[in-house]
CSV table of C-alpha atoms in Angstrom, one decimal:
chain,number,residue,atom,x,y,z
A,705,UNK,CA,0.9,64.1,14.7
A,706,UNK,CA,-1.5,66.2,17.2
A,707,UNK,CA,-3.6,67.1,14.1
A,708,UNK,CA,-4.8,71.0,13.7
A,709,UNK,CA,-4.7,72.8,16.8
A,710,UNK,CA,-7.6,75.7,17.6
A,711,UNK,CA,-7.7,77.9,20.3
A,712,UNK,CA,-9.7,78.8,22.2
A,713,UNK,CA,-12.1,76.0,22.1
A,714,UNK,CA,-14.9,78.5,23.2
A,715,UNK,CA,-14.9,82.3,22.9
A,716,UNK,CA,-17.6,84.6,24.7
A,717,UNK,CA,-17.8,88.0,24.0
A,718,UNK,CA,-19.7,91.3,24.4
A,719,UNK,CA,-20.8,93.4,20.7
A,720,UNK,CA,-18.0,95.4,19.6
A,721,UNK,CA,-15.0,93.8,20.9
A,722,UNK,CA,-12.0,92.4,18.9
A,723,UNK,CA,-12.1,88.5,18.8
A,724,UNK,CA,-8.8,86.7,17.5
A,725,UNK,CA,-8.6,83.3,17.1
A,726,UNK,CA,-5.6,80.8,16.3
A,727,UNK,CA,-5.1,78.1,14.5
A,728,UNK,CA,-1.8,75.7,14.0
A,729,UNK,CA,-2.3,73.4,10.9
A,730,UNK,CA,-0.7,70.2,10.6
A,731,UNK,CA,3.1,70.6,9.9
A,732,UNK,CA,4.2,70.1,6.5
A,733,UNK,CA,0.9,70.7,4.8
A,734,UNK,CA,0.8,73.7,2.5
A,735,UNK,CA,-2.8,74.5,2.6
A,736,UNK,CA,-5.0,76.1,5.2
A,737,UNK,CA,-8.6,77.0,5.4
A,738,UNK,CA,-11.1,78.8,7.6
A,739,UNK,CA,-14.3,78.4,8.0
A,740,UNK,CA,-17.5,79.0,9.5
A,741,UNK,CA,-20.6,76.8,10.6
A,742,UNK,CA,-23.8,78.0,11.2
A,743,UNK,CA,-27.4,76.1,11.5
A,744,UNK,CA,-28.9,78.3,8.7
A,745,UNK,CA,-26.0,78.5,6.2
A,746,UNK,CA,-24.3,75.5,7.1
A,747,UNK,CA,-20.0,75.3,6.8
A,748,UNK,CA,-18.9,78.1,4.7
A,749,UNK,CA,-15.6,78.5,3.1
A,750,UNK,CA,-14.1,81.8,4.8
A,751,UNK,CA,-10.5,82.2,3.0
A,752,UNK,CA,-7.7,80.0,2.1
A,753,UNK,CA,-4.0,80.2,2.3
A,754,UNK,CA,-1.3,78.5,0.3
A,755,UNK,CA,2.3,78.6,1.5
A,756,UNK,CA,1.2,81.2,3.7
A,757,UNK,CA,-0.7,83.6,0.5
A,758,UNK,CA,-4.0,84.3,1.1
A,759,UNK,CA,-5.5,83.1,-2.3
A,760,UNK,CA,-8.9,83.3,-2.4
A,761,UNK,CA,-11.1,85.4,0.3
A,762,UNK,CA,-13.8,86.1,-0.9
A,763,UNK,CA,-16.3,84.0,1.3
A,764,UNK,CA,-14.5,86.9,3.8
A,765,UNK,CA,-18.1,88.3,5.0
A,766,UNK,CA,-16.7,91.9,5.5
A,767,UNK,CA,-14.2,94.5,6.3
A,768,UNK,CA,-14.6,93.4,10.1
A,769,UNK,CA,-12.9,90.1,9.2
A,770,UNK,CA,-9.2,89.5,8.5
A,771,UNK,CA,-7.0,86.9,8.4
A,772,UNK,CA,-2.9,86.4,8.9
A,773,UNK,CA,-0.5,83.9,8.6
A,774,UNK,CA,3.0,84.7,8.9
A,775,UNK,CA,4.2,81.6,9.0
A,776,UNK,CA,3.7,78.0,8.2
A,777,UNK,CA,3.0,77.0,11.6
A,778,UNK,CA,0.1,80.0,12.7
A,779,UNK,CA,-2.6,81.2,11.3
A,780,UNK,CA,-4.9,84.0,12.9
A,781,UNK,CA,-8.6,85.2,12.3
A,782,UNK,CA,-9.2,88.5,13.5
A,783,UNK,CA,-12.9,90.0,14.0
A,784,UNK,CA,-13.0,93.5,15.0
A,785,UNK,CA,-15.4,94.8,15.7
A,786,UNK,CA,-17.3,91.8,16.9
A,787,UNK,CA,-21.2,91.2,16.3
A,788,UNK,CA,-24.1,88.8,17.3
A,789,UNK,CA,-24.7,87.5,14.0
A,790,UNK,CA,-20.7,86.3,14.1
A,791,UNK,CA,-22.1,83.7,16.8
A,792,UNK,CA,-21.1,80.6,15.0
A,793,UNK,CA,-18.4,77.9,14.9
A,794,UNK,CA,-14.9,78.6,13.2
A,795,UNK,CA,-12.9,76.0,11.7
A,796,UNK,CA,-9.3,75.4,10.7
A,797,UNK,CA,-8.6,72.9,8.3
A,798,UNK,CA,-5.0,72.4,6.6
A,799,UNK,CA,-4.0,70.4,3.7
A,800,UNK,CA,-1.1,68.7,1.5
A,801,UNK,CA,-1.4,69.7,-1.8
A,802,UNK,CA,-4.5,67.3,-3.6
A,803,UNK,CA,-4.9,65.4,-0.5
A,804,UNK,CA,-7.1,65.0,2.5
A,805,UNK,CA,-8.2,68.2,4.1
A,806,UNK,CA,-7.9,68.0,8.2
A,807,UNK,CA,-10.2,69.8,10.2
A,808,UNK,CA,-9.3,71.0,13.6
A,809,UNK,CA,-12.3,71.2,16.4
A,810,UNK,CA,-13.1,74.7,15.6
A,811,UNK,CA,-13.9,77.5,18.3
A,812,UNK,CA,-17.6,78.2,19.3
A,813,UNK,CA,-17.7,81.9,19.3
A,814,UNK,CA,-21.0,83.7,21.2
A,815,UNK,CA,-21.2,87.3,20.5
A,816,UNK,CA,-23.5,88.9,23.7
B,91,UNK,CA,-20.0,77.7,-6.3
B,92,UNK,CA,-21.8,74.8,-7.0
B,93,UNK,CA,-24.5,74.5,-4.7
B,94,UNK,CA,-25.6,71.2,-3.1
B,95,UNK,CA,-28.7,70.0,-1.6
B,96,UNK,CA,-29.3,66.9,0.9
B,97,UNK,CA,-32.1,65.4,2.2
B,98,UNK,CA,-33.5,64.3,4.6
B,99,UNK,CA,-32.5,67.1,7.2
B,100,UNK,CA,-32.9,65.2,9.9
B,101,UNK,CA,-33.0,61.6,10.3
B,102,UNK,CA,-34.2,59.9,14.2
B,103,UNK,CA,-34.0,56.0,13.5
B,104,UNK,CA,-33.8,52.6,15.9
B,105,UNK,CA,-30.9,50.7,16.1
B,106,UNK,CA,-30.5,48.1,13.8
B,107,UNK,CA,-32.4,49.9,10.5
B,108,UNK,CA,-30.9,51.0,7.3
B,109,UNK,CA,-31.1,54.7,6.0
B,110,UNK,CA,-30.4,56.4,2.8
B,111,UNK,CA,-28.9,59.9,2.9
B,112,UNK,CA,-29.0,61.9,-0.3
B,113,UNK,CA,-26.5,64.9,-1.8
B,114,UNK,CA,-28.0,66.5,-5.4
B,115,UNK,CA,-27.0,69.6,-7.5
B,116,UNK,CA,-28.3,70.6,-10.9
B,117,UNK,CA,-24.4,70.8,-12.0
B,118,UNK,CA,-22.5,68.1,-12.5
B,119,UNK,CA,-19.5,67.4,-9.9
B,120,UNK,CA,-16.4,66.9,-11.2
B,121,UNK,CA,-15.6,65.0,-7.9
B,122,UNK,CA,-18.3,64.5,-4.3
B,123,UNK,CA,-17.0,64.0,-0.7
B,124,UNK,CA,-18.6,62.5,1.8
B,125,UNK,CA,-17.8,63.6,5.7
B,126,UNK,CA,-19.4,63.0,8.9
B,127,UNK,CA,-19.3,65.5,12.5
B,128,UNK,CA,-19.6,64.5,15.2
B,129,UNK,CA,-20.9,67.2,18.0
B,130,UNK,CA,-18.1,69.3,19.5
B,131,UNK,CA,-15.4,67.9,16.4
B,132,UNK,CA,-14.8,68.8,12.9
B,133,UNK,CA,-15.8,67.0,9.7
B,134,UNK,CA,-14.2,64.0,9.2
B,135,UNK,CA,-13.7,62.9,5.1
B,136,UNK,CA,-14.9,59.6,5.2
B,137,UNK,CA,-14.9,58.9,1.1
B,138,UNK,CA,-14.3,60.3,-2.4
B,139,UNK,CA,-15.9,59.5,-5.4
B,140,UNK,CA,-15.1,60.4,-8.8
B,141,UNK,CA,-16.6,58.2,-11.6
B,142,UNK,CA,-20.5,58.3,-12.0
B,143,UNK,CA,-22.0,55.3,-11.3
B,144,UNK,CA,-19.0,54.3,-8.7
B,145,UNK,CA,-19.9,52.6,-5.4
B,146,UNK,CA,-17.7,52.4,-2.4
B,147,UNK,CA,-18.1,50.6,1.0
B,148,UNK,CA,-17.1,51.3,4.2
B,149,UNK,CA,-17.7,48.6,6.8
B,150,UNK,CA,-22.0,49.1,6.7
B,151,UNK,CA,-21.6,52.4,4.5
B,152,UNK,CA,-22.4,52.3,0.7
B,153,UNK,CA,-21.6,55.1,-1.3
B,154,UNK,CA,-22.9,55.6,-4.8
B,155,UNK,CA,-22.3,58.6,-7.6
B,156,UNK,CA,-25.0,59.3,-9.9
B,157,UNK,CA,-24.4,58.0,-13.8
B,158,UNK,CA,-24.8,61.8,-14.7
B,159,UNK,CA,-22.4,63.3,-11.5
B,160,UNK,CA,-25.3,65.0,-10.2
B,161,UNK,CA,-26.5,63.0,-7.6
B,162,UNK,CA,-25.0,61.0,-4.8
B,163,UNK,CA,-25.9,58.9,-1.9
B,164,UNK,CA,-25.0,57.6,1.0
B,165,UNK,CA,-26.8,54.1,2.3
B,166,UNK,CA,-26.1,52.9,5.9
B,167,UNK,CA,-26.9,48.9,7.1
B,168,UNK,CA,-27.7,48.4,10.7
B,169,UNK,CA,-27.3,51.7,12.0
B,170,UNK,CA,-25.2,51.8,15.4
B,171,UNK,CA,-25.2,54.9,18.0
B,172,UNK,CA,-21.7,55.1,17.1
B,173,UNK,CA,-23.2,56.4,13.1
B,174,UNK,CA,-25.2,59.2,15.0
B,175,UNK,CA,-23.7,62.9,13.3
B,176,UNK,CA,-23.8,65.2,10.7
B,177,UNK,CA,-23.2,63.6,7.4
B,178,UNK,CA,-21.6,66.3,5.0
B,179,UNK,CA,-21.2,66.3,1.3
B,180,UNK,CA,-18.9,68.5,-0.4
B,181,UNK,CA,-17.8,69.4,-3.9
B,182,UNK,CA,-14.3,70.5,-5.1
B,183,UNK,CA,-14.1,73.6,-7.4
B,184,UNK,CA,-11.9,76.8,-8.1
B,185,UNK,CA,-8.8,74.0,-9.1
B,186,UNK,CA,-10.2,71.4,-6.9
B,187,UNK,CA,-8.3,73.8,-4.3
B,188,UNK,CA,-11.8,75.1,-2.8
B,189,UNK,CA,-14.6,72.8,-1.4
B,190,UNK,CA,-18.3,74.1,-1.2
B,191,UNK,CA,-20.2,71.7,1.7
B,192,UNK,CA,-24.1,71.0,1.8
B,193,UNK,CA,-26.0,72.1,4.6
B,194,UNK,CA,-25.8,67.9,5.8
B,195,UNK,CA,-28.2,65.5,7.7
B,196,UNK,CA,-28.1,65.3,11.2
B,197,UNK,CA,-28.5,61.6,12.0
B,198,UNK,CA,-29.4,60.4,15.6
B,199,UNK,CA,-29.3,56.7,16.2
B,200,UNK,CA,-31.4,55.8,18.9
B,201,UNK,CA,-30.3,52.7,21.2
């Protein structure tokens, strides 16, 4: 399997634009999670989907932030509008059930 | 959310010396993960532990659970350049469906 799939691997961007990024999670697992790493607060839990359901989103920072998946296979995470302090690095991570949770290699997002 | 703290921060060692890493939380887990990240990647589960007082190996890594399931560390032999990351640990909660990471130690093994 080509494990989870993230794109783009790096984002740039100027305040105030709409950033989307994509993520394909491993097929067949039924869980997917996004989240965010910074140096000060570390890898935070953003939201989590089961069988495509958003169930929990309340790491979600705000109303700028939304996420889709409308289907199995795709998963988006939408920031509009864009800000400096959403520099960070984005993760998609998909599951099986219990089991191991994959992480993909995440997108580096810089916010000018 | 359980929150969980690890020390050191940072870690800059030789080749060829042991470390200790450390996870704590003033909750008890129910279950701790252990990951490393290496630069540019994403965390990588390396272990699980679920009874207090468990230890698990992994080649030159030890892993040990607190008696209480508040504590945990993580004890490297030898260290190689290859062990050089960001060592993670992580609780389960909300179901065991959501995990909640530490901040981690950034570990550079120097040749």
């Amino acid at each position: 399997d080509a494990g989870v799939i993230q794109s783009p691997r790096h984002e740039v961007t100027e305040m105030g634009q709409e950033v989307t990024l994509r993520c394909k999670p491993i097929s067949g697992h039924d869980y997917l999670f996004w989240y965010r790493q910074t140096m000060m607060r570390g890898l935070e839990l953003l939201i989590y989907f089961n069988n495509n359901v958003p169930i929990d989103d309340s790491g979600m920072p705000e109303d700028r932030f939304s996420a889709k998946m409308p289907n199995a296979s795709f998963s988006t995470l939408k920031i509009q509008p864009s800000e400096p302090r959403d520099s960070a690095v984005y993760f998609c991570a998909s599951r099986l059930m219990a089991d191991t949770q994959y992480f993909g290699p995440g997108t580096r997002l810089t916010v000018l | 959310t359980q929150l969980l703290e690890q020390s050191p921060q940072f870690l800059s060692i030789q080749e060829g010396e042991n470390l200790t890493v450390y996870c704590n939380s003033s909750s008890v887990f129910s279950s701790l993960q252990w990951y490393r990240q290496e630069p540019g990647e994403g965390p990588v589960l390396l272990v699980t532990v679920v009874t207090g007082g468990e230890v698990k190996k992994l080649k030159r890594l030890t892993f040990q659970f607190g008696d209480a399931r508040k504590d945990s560390s993580l004890h490297i032999t030898a260290a190689q350049p290859g062990d050089t990351g960001l060592y993670l640990c992580a609780s389960r909660s909300g179901g065991y469906q959501k995990v909640t990471f530490g901040i981690g130690t950034k570990l550079q093994v120097i040749p």
